[in-house]
Every structure is written in C-alpha cells, then in structure tokens.
Amino acid sequence: MKDPLHILLVSNSSVLSRSLTAILLKNKNTKLDIAADSGSAIDKIQHIPFTILLCDTDLPEKECADLWRVLKKKKIELPVLALLGPEKQKLEKDFLAKGAQGCILKKPSEFEKLPKEIELALERFNLSLREKELETQIAKQKTALRNINQKLEDYAFHDDLTGVYNHRYFQEKLREEFSRAKRYGQPLSLLMVDIDAFRTINETKGHLIGDSILKELGRVLSDRSRDADLVARYGGEEFALLLPHIGTEGALVLAERLRKSVESHVFLKGKDSLKITVSIGLSSFPDDALQKHDDLIKLAEKALIHCKGSKKSNAVCTYNSLMKNIEAQTKYLKFSEEKVIEFRQRLLDISETAKRMHIESTKTLIYALEAKDKYTLGHASRVAQYSAMVAAEMGLADEDVATIEHAGLLHDVGKVCISDEVLLKPGAFTAEEYEQMREHPVLGYQMVKPIKFLKEEALIILHHHEWFDGTGYPHGLKGKEIPVGARIVAVLDAYDTMRAAGARYKKTMSMQQIVQELVRQSSTQFDPEVVTALLRVLVRRGEVKEDSYDAKKLRSQ
C-alpha cells in the first residue's frame, strides 16, 4: 500500500476544483484541500504537512509570486506541480526554473494523467532532496579533509615538544629566504640559540623539567621576536631564528634583547622555578663571506661555539667578531670547532628522521581511530612493524624500509572519513556499505598526498588493496605495476586481520590456517615474493615452523 497523499490545490476556479476533486479522490488513499488564494494557501502550508502542491498558474500574477516567495523564504520543502492554461504553455520552462517539479495542461484530456504526473513529480522531488543531502555530506567531508590535512601539515612542520617550527621546515624556509635575499640584494641573518649548562639541568632536575624548559623557551623566543622572523627548534637544546631583511647590526640588537629576556625570565613557576641563560651565534648575508644557504648555518654555528668555547656563555657572538679575533683562536678552533660542528651535523643527519617525528605525531590520529574498536586496536602498529621486517628481509634500502613502515602505520587513515555506523558494524556489510569501505584507500591518499615528503607513502596507501592478479582496487593494477611497498602492506594487512584485527567479522585463524591461506592466495591476491619473505621472518621469530609450508612450491609460483 502506497503512502497516503495529502494534496493542496491552489485555484480560484470552481470548475477546475470540481474536475480535479473528482479525479484525485478516486484514490481512497488521497486527501485534498483547496485554497482560493495565496494567503490562505500559505496559512495552510504552515500548519499542515502536505505531500504536494498543485498551483493554478491562472491565479493573479502577484498571487503566484507571493506563493513562490514564501516557499523560498521560509525554506519550505514542498514539491509543486504547475497547472498551465493553453496561453501559459510557453512559460513551462519559467515555472520549472522557479522550482516546479513538473507542469500539466489544464485540459480534460490531460487530467486523467494527473495521478501519474503527481507520482513522477514526487520522485523528482525526492531525488533532488537526496542530491542536496549528498552535496551537504560531500561538503562536510571536504571540510573534514581540509581540517585533517591542516593538522597533518601542522604535525609535519612543527616540533612536537615545543610547538615551534621543526628542523625540516626551517631548512626549507632557509633555502627560500636565502634565494630571495641573493636575488634582490636584501640582508638575511641567522641566530643559533643554545641553552647554557642544559645537560646539568637534565641531570640534576630530570628530563621532564628539561622538556618543560624547552617548551617555555620556545614560547619566550616566539613572543620576543618579530612577526616576520621564523623560530625553529634546530635540535636538542638548540633553536634557530631566521631574520629576513635585517643585517648584522640590527640582528645583534635583536639577539641581545632576546638574551636579556631569557636571562630575566623565571622558568617553571613554584618550587621548580629557575633561571637559565643562553648563548647566541649570529651570521648575516651579505655581511659575512658566504655563497650558499648552508654557509649561514655553519658561520652561526662557529660563532656559537666561539661563545661557548671561550667561556663567554650568556653572550652574543657574531661571525664578524670571531673573524677579527681569529689569529688568537686559531689553535683552539682547529682542534675543537670543526669536531663539534662535525658531531652536530652527524646528530642532525641521524635525526633527519623528521619522518620519525611525524610517525610519532600521526600515531595519535591512528590510535584515536583504532580506539573506537577493540578488535583493531594496535592493528596499524603491527602492520607497520611487520612491513618493515619484511621489507628489510627483501633487501630493500633502509630509507625504503622506513617509508614502508610509515605507510603501514598510515594505511587505514582514510577510514577517519567513514561513519562509525559503517566502520563499527558487526557482521557483513551491505553493498552500499562495502562501496563506502572501498573508498578508504582513495580518501587516505587524498589526505596524505598534499604533504610533500609523504608522496611515496601516499601511493602505498592508495594501492594497498590492489591484487597481484589485477582484480583489486581502486585501479586494478597487476603484478609489478603495484608499488613494492603496497604489495608488502597488502600482505601484512591481511596477515594481521586473519590473526587478530578481523575478529569483529569472523573468528581469528590459527597460525597454520593463516600460512595455508597466504600460500593459497599467492600469485592471486598476494605477491609470492612478499609472502616468502614474511614466512622467513615468521620462521626466524619462532612463530611458524619451517616445515609448515612448501617453500619450493611457493617459489615456483
């Protein structure tokens, strides 16, 4: 039985009203109200939930205009079918443009079609409502994606501990600003700020106090510097301040002001309160002899080391002043300065794990997603860990192993855009829900792609549901067309799902069953080379017995 219809006819023609009443009320499931003018129609619409409105376009023009205006102004969602006299037939497009779902001529021969026209108008109206809902949902998802991208960019460019910019972002901006300074002949200065006796603070007060001091120093430097300046954590207890459009003299004034501000500032209120001092090394372009952006760092480092090495802690030293005294310091510099700079550079090379820092920050997002479901808790971390082991087992370069590990952690990040009703649903998905779930690799790719240094991870995320035989999604890539990182993550995603994370949908499998399934799906769903490497890792870890699978058969696939 169809839903009951409650129709409002707006017409001042008694003949038309009688004709339509006779036709419409043949259906006992239909109720009809009649309004002779726009005023009474508007009053009825505001108090009664009508199914559809039939509007006689032979009403005075002002009456029709008032009716359309009120419907639009009050945002009343009501389908309208326009009843056109012969002389108004040419205006059909105008009424459709105003929002009518259809038009019908006021002829007895056409009236018999009215029930069908009403049915079609309702279908068109419901379809338009659905389109609006989808547009709203898409707009919300785009906003959510923008917000997530912004958060990921913040994680990528900011130091987790202090909140100031990180080493990677500092290096990018230094290259940009130095190139601009050289092109336009503008000055550019760099301050390297180092906390005096910070090791002693850590040893006597503890690392938590040390971390709190670093946070607060980041705030002090940011608050006391200019809006145009860039404050970054360079590494450890060292900060870098990039100062555009300012030469040695101006930078020296600013550096001295910063030094005094830090010296007078009370860090950590209460019983843990203390004061610290900083030493500052300064270099400037074009005042100092340098050719490339790296030289600005090297010369500021030399000036900083001169401050510390010549017992001038809590001071500002410029590279200029260092050069003036170079003769007296030659022996010391050759012995100490170059060694210290070399050692610091090695530390920076090691910590050029800005990706590692990013991993730590993205873990927060992944853990928040996994925390919704006890079955997937720890899934991403396990996929990342085992993906790295398999990549290393396959002999990939260290940097590729790190990339694949990071992609393993992020492989399901696109699921943050999928509703909890679908994500946490027990049992099988409907066809529509399954299609939503299949979108998560593309959504994850769109989230991660804008971050410059995650391009390789983005491709792994996009393709981790491709099948080795070409029947996977989203692009149906086949064999070696699929990035090796995606082939590895695909196997480990399935492995962990069979082992633990898939318990929401079905029972977890024994290790013997998992091995059999991995071997069975080799060359179909999985890359045999990846499966072989995984099984070698599992055997070495004592999780699988060596005789539990046919290695020769697997290699021959």
mmCIF file of C-alpha atoms in Angstrom, residues 24-292:
data_model
loop_
_atom_site.group_PDB
_atom_site.id
_atom_site.type_symbol
_atom_site.label_atom_id
_atom_site.label_comp_id
_atom_site.label_asym_id
_atom_site.label_seq_id
_atom_site.Cartn_x
_atom_site.Cartn_y
_atom_site.Cartn_z
ATOM 1 C CA LEU A 24 -7.999 12.726 -7.409
ATOM 2 C CA LEU A 25 -10.466 11.343 -4.886
ATOM 3 C CA LYS A 26 -10.923 8.173 -6.923
ATOM 4 C CA ASN A 27 -7.916 7.081 -4.916
ATOM 5 C CA LYS A 28 -9.209 6.475 -1.380
ATOM 6 C CA ASN A 29 -5.663 6.997 -0.127
ATOM 7 C CA THR A 30 -5.789 10.664 -1.184
ATOM 8 C CA LYS A 31 -6.899 13.708 0.797
ATOM 9 C CA LEU A 32 -7.479 17.059 -0.964
ATOM 10 C CA ASP A 33 -7.508 20.601 0.443
ATOM 11 C CA ILE A 34 -8.345 23.657 -1.673
ATOM 12 C CA ALA A 35 -7.151 27.251 -1.216
ATOM 13 C CA ALA A 36 -8.631 30.022 -3.365
ATOM 14 C CA ASP A 37 -5.707 32.448 -2.983
ATOM 15 C CA SER A 38 -2.047 32.575 -1.962
ATOM 16 C CA GLY A 39 -2.801 33.917 1.537
ATOM 17 C CA SER A 40 -4.972 31.002 2.597
ATOM 18 C CA ALA A 41 -2.578 28.591 0.833
ATOM 19 C CA ILE A 42 0.384 29.925 2.810
ATOM 20 C CA ASP A 43 -1.572 29.638 6.053
ATOM 21 C CA LYS A 44 -2.451 26.007 5.321
ATOM 22 C CA ILE A 45 1.107 25.111 4.282
ATOM 23 C CA GLN A 46 2.485 26.435 7.574
ATOM 24 C CA HIS A 47 0.142 24.253 9.632
ATOM 25 C CA ILE A 48 -0.382 21.092 7.575
ATOM 26 C CA PRO A 49 2.311 18.735 6.206
ATOM 27 C CA PHE A 50 1.121 18.455 2.596
ATOM 28 C CA THR A 51 2.585 15.887 0.215
ATOM 29 C CA ILE A 52 2.398 18.102 -2.889
ATOM 30 C CA LEU A 53 1.034 21.453 -4.028
ATOM 31 C CA LEU A 54 -0.946 21.907 -7.276
ATOM 32 C CA CYS A 55 -0.727 25.550 -8.355
ATOM 33 C CA ASP A 56 -3.148 27.053 -10.882
ATOM 34 C CA THR A 57 -0.976 29.478 -12.864
ATOM 35 C CA ASP A 58 -4.094 31.437 -13.921
ATOM 36 C CA LEU A 59 -4.153 32.994 -10.452
ATOM 37 C CA PRO A 60 -3.286 36.708 -10.475
ATOM 38 C CA GLU A 61 0.464 37.112 -11.126
ATOM 39 C CA LYS A 62 1.040 38.646 -7.669
ATOM 40 C CA GLU A 63 -0.655 35.650 -6.000
ATOM 41 C CA CYS A 64 1.691 33.187 -7.729
ATOM 42 C CA ALA A 65 4.743 35.358 -6.988
ATOM 43 C CA ASP A 66 3.803 35.597 -3.283
ATOM 44 C CA LEU A 67 3.421 31.842 -3.057
ATOM 45 C CA TRP A 68 6.844 31.116 -4.615
ATOM 46 C CA ARG A 69 8.495 33.823 -2.479
ATOM 47 C CA VAL A 70 7.158 32.479 0.837
ATOM 48 C CA LEU A 71 8.095 28.889 -0.010
ATOM 49 C CA LYS A 72 11.636 30.011 -0.774
ATOM 50 C CA LYS A 73 11.988 32.469 2.130
ATOM 51 C CA LYS A 74 10.742 30.026 4.774
ATOM 52 C CA LYS A 75 12.709 27.172 3.159
ATOM 53 C CA ILE A 76 9.583 25.017 2.954
ATOM 54 C CA GLU A 77 10.480 21.796 1.125
ATOM 55 C CA LEU A 78 7.297 21.025 -0.816
ATOM 56 C CA PRO A 79 7.030 19.664 -4.372
ATOM 57 C CA VAL A 80 4.969 21.832 -6.742
ATOM 58 C CA LEU A 81 3.104 20.809 -9.897
ATOM 59 C CA ALA A 82 2.103 23.788 -12.091
ATOM 60 C CA LEU A 83 -1.301 23.700 -13.842
ATOM 61 C CA LEU A 84 -0.949 25.622 -17.132
ATOM 62 C CA GLY A 85 -3.687 27.147 -19.259
ATOM 63 C CA PRO A 86 -3.151 26.999 -23.057
ATOM 64 C CA GLU A 87 -1.898 30.598 -23.126
ATOM 65 C CA LYS A 88 0.682 29.814 -20.393
ATOM 66 C CA GLN A 89 2.067 26.697 -22.075
ATOM 67 C CA LYS A 90 5.057 28.601 -23.449
ATOM 68 C CA LEU A 91 6.027 29.556 -19.864
ATOM 69 C CA GLU A 92 6.616 25.944 -18.807
ATOM 70 C CA LYS A 93 10.425 26.433 -18.636
ATOM 71 C CA ASP A 94 9.985 29.501 -16.409
ATOM 72 C CA PHE A 95 7.936 27.545 -13.856
ATOM 73 C CA LEU A 96 10.414 24.669 -13.872
ATOM 74 C CA ALA A 97 13.244 27.154 -13.311
ATOM 75 C CA LYS A 98 11.387 28.565 -10.288
ATOM 76 C CA GLY A 99 11.363 25.111 -8.706
ATOM 77 C CA ALA A 100 8.268 23.309 -10.002
ATOM 78 C CA GLN A 101 8.746 19.548 -10.296
ATOM 79 C CA GLY A 102 6.532 19.400 -13.368
ATOM 80 C CA CYS A 103 3.769 21.048 -15.431
ATOM 81 C CA ILE A 104 0.450 19.779 -16.817
ATOM 82 C CA LEU A 105 -2.006 21.440 -19.184
ATOM 83 C CA LYS A 106 -5.477 22.301 -17.894
ATOM 84 C CA LYS A 107 -7.337 20.142 -20.406
ATOM 85 C CA PRO A 108 -9.832 17.394 -19.540
ATOM 86 C CA SER A 109 -7.837 15.004 -21.730
ATOM 87 C CA GLU A 110 -4.707 15.729 -19.657
ATOM 88 C CA PHE A 111 -6.377 15.490 -16.236
ATOM 89 C CA GLU A 112 -6.508 11.682 -16.405
ATOM 90 C CA LYS A 113 -2.692 11.768 -16.431
ATOM 91 C CA LEU A 114 -2.609 13.815 -13.219
ATOM 92 C CA PRO A 115 -2.125 10.903 -10.731
ATOM 93 C CA LYS A 116 0.840 9.663 -12.767
ATOM 94 C CA GLU A 117 2.274 13.200 -13.067
ATOM 95 C CA ILE A 118 1.979 13.611 -9.290
ATOM 96 C CA GLU A 119 3.853 10.341 -8.788
ATOM 97 C CA LEU A 120 6.639 11.468 -11.156
ATOM 98 C CA ALA A 121 6.842 14.904 -9.514
ATOM 99 C CA LEU A 122 7.262 13.281 -6.096
ATOM 100 C CA GLU A 123 10.022 11.025 -7.444
ATOM 101 C CA ARG A 124 11.862 14.020 -8.936
ATOM 102 C CA PHE A 125 11.433 15.962 -5.698
ATOM 103 C CA ASN A 126 12.759 13.127 -3.524
ATOM 104 C CA LEU A 127 15.684 12.700 -5.894
ATOM 105 C CA SER A 128 16.526 16.416 -5.646
ATOM 106 C CA LEU A 129 16.380 16.194 -1.830
ATOM 107 C CA ARG A 130 18.763 13.239 -1.912
ATOM 108 C CA GLU A 131 21.140 15.184 -4.179
ATOM 109 C CA LYS A 132 21.114 18.101 -1.740
ATOM 110 C CA GLU A 133 21.833 15.738 1.162
ATOM 111 C CA LEU A 134 24.738 14.212 -0.744
ATOM 112 C CA GLU A 135 26.101 17.653 -1.615
ATOM 113 C CA THR A 136 25.920 18.600 2.075
ATOM 114 C CA GLN A 137 27.671 15.370 3.090
ATOM 115 C CA ILE A 138 30.376 15.902 0.468
ATOM 116 C CA ALA A 139 30.894 19.489 1.650
ATOM 117 C CA LYS A 140 31.230 18.256 5.246
ATOM 118 C CA GLN A 141 33.696 15.555 4.191
ATOM 119 C CA LYS A 142 35.749 18.102 2.247
ATOM 120 C CA THR A 143 35.824 20.357 5.302
ATOM 121 C CA ALA A 144 36.870 17.410 7.464
ATOM 122 C CA LEU A 145 39.590 16.516 4.957
ATOM 123 C CA ARG A 146 40.856 20.100 4.924
ATOM 124 C CA ASN A 147 40.953 20.119 8.723
ATOM 125 C CA ILE A 148 42.797 16.807 8.836
ATOM 126 C CA ASN A 149 45.243 17.970 6.155
ATOM 127 C CA GLN A 150 45.858 21.113 8.180
ATOM 128 C CA LYS A 151 46.519 19.031 11.287
ATOM 129 C CA LEU A 152 48.862 16.749 9.373
ATOM 130 C CA GLU A 153 50.700 19.768 7.967
ATOM 131 C CA ASP A 154 50.997 21.152 11.477
ATOM 132 C CA TYR A 155 52.425 17.826 12.615
ATOM 133 C CA ALA A 156 54.788 17.782 9.638
ATOM 134 C CA PHE A 157 56.143 21.311 10.106
ATOM 135 C CA HIS A 158 56.065 21.828 13.876
ATOM 136 C CA ASP A 159 58.197 20.369 16.630
ATOM 137 C CA ASP A 160 56.100 18.047 18.824
ATOM 138 C CA LEU A 161 57.615 19.193 22.100
ATOM 139 C CA THR A 162 57.950 22.970 21.748
ATOM 140 C CA GLY A 163 55.311 23.832 19.154
ATOM 141 C CA VAL A 164 57.751 25.991 17.138
ATOM 142 C CA TYR A 165 58.756 25.014 13.601
ATOM 143 C CA ASN A 166 60.873 21.874 13.216
ATOM 144 C CA HIS A 167 64.272 21.326 11.606
ATOM 145 C CA ARG A 168 62.845 20.205 8.255
ATOM 146 C CA TYR A 169 60.638 23.267 7.824
ATOM 147 C CA PHE A 170 63.495 25.547 8.931
ATOM 148 C CA GLN A 171 65.730 24.114 6.200
ATOM 149 C CA GLU A 172 63.043 24.675 3.546
ATOM 150 C CA LYS A 173 62.451 28.296 4.606
ATOM 151 C CA LEU A 174 66.192 28.970 4.874
ATOM 152 C CA ARG A 175 66.645 27.921 1.241
ATOM 153 C CA GLU A 176 63.710 30.095 0.150
ATOM 154 C CA GLU A 177 64.767 33.172 2.125
ATOM 155 C CA PHE A 178 68.428 32.884 1.121
ATOM 156 C CA SER A 179 67.492 32.587 -2.557
ATOM 157 C CA ARG A 180 65.250 35.657 -2.216
ATOM 158 C CA ALA A 181 67.938 37.623 -0.364
ATOM 159 C CA LYS A 182 70.534 36.884 -3.070
ATOM 160 C CA ARG A 183 68.118 37.713 -5.897
ATOM 161 C CA TYR A 184 67.052 41.096 -4.515
ATOM 162 C CA GLY A 185 70.209 42.021 -2.602
ATOM 163 C CA GLN A 186 68.400 42.055 0.742
ATOM 164 C CA PRO A 187 70.041 41.255 4.101
ATOM 165 C CA LEU A 188 69.294 37.992 5.920
ATOM 166 C CA SER A 189 70.529 36.976 9.367
ATOM 167 C CA LEU A 190 70.512 33.784 11.405
ATOM 168 C CA LEU A 191 70.684 33.325 15.180
ATOM 169 C CA MET A 192 71.659 29.982 16.685
ATOM 170 C CA VAL A 193 70.469 29.952 20.323
ATOM 171 C CA ASP A 194 71.816 27.331 22.744
ATOM 172 C CA ILE A 195 70.857 26.839 26.429
ATOM 173 C CA ASP A 196 73.874 27.093 28.726
ATOM 174 C CA ALA A 197 74.550 24.108 31.016
ATOM 175 C CA PHE A 198 71.430 22.314 29.810
ATOM 176 C CA ARG A 199 72.994 18.909 30.415
ATOM 177 C CA THR A 200 73.443 19.806 34.084
ATOM 178 C CA ILE A 201 69.767 20.820 34.309
ATOM 179 C CA ASN A 202 68.719 17.456 32.858
ATOM 180 C CA GLU A 203 70.998 15.544 35.210
ATOM 181 C CA THR A 204 70.010 17.418 38.378
ATOM 182 C CA LYS A 205 66.354 18.268 37.685
ATOM 183 C CA GLY A 206 65.358 15.423 35.390
ATOM 184 C CA HIS A 207 64.343 15.259 31.739
ATOM 185 C CA LEU A 208 60.715 16.257 32.384
ATOM 186 C CA ILE A 209 61.934 19.580 33.790
ATOM 187 C CA GLY A 210 64.310 19.862 30.840
ATOM 188 C CA ASP A 211 61.447 19.332 28.392
ATOM 189 C CA SER A 212 59.339 21.955 30.186
ATOM 190 C CA ILE A 213 62.190 24.466 29.893
ATOM 191 C CA LEU A 214 62.487 23.783 26.155
ATOM 192 C CA LYS A 215 58.735 24.368 25.721
ATOM 193 C CA GLU A 216 58.829 27.626 27.656
ATOM 194 C CA LEU A 217 61.955 28.857 25.878
ATOM 195 C CA GLY A 218 60.199 28.247 22.553
ATOM 196 C CA ARG A 219 57.351 30.496 23.740
ATOM 197 C CA VAL A 220 59.733 33.207 25.017
ATOM 198 C CA LEU A 221 61.671 33.323 21.731
ATOM 199 C CA SER A 222 58.444 33.417 19.696
ATOM 200 C CA ASP A 223 56.927 36.180 21.860
ATOM 201 C CA ARG A 224 60.062 38.381 21.752
ATOM 202 C CA SER A 225 60.868 38.032 18.046
ATOM 203 C CA ARG A 226 59.320 39.943 15.136
ATOM 204 C CA ASP A 227 56.289 38.693 13.206
ATOM 205 C CA ALA A 228 58.466 38.227 10.108
ATOM 206 C CA ASP A 229 61.012 36.062 11.956
ATOM 207 C CA LEU A 230 60.931 32.272 11.922
ATOM 208 C CA VAL A 231 61.613 30.427 15.190
ATOM 209 C CA ALA A 232 62.523 26.732 14.910
ATOM 210 C CA ARG A 233 63.931 24.002 17.087
ATOM 211 C CA TYR A 234 67.187 23.078 15.379
ATOM 212 C CA GLY A 235 67.958 20.043 17.539
ATOM 213 C CA GLY A 236 68.336 19.134 21.211
ATOM 214 C CA GLU A 237 68.532 22.351 23.256
ATOM 215 C CA GLU A 238 69.369 24.485 20.216
ATOM 216 C CA PHE A 239 66.961 26.880 18.493
ATOM 217 C CA ALA A 240 67.355 28.750 15.193
ATOM 218 C CA LEU A 241 65.878 32.171 14.388
ATOM 219 C CA LEU A 242 65.766 33.230 10.744
ATOM 220 C CA LEU A 243 65.613 37.034 10.430
ATOM 221 C CA PRO A 244 64.666 38.369 6.955
ATOM 222 C CA HIS A 245 65.546 41.954 5.906
ATOM 223 C CA ILE A 246 67.962 42.565 8.773
ATOM 224 C CA GLY A 247 71.787 42.795 8.706
ATOM 225 C CA THR A 248 74.452 42.203 11.353
ATOM 226 C CA GLU A 249 73.870 45.376 13.386
ATOM 227 C CA GLY A 250 70.090 45.024 13.590
ATOM 228 C CA ALA A 251 70.332 41.285 14.279
ATOM 229 C CA LEU A 252 72.858 41.952 17.062
ATOM 230 C CA VAL A 253 70.410 44.334 18.761
ATOM 231 C CA LEU A 254 67.605 41.770 18.498
ATOM 232 C CA ALA A 255 69.854 38.932 19.718
ATOM 233 C CA GLU A 256 70.951 40.931 22.761
ATOM 234 C CA ARG A 257 67.329 41.742 23.562
ATOM 235 C CA LEU A 258 66.424 38.048 23.348
ATOM 236 C CA ARG A 259 69.384 37.060 25.538
ATOM 237 C CA LYS A 260 68.365 39.547 28.260
ATOM 238 C CA SER A 261 64.708 38.473 28.049
ATOM 239 C CA VAL A 262 65.687 34.851 28.647
ATOM 240 C CA GLU A 263 68.078 35.796 31.453
ATOM 241 C CA SER A 264 65.380 37.752 33.327
ATOM 242 C CA HIS A 265 62.589 35.233 32.716
ATOM 243 C CA VAL A 266 61.586 32.911 35.559
ATOM 244 C CA PHE A 267 61.057 29.426 34.140
ATOM 245 C CA LEU A 268 58.665 26.944 35.768
ATOM 246 C CA LYS A 269 56.726 28.717 38.497
ATOM 247 C CA GLY A 270 56.572 27.305 42.037
ATOM 248 C CA LYS A 271 59.068 25.011 43.739
ATOM 249 C CA ASP A 272 60.709 24.053 40.423
ATOM 250 C CA SER A 273 61.255 27.654 39.291
ATOM 251 C CA LEU A 274 64.694 28.514 37.973
ATOM 252 C CA LYS A 275 66.512 30.868 35.631
ATOM 253 C CA ILE A 276 68.613 29.958 32.630
ATOM 254 C CA THR A 277 70.945 31.737 30.239
ATOM 255 C CA VAL A 278 71.581 31.242 26.540
ATOM 256 C CA SER A 279 74.488 31.772 24.192
ATOM 257 C CA ILE A 280 73.772 33.071 20.699
ATOM 258 C CA GLY A 281 75.791 32.766 17.494
ATOM 259 C CA LEU A 282 74.993 35.184 14.664
ATOM 260 C CA SER A 283 75.790 35.215 10.941
ATOM 261 C CA SER A 284 74.493 37.556 8.246
ATOM 262 C CA PHE A 285 74.219 37.813 4.487
ATOM 263 C CA PRO A 286 75.782 39.691 2.733
ATOM 264 C CA ASP A 287 77.974 40.969 5.620
ATOM 265 C CA ASP A 288 79.708 37.594 6.063
ATOM 266 C CA ALA A 289 81.556 35.784 3.300
ATOM 267 C CA LEU A 290 79.139 33.049 2.263
ATOM 268 C CA GLN A 291 77.869 31.646 -1.017
ATOM 269 C CA LYS A 292 75.038 29.256 -0.161
#
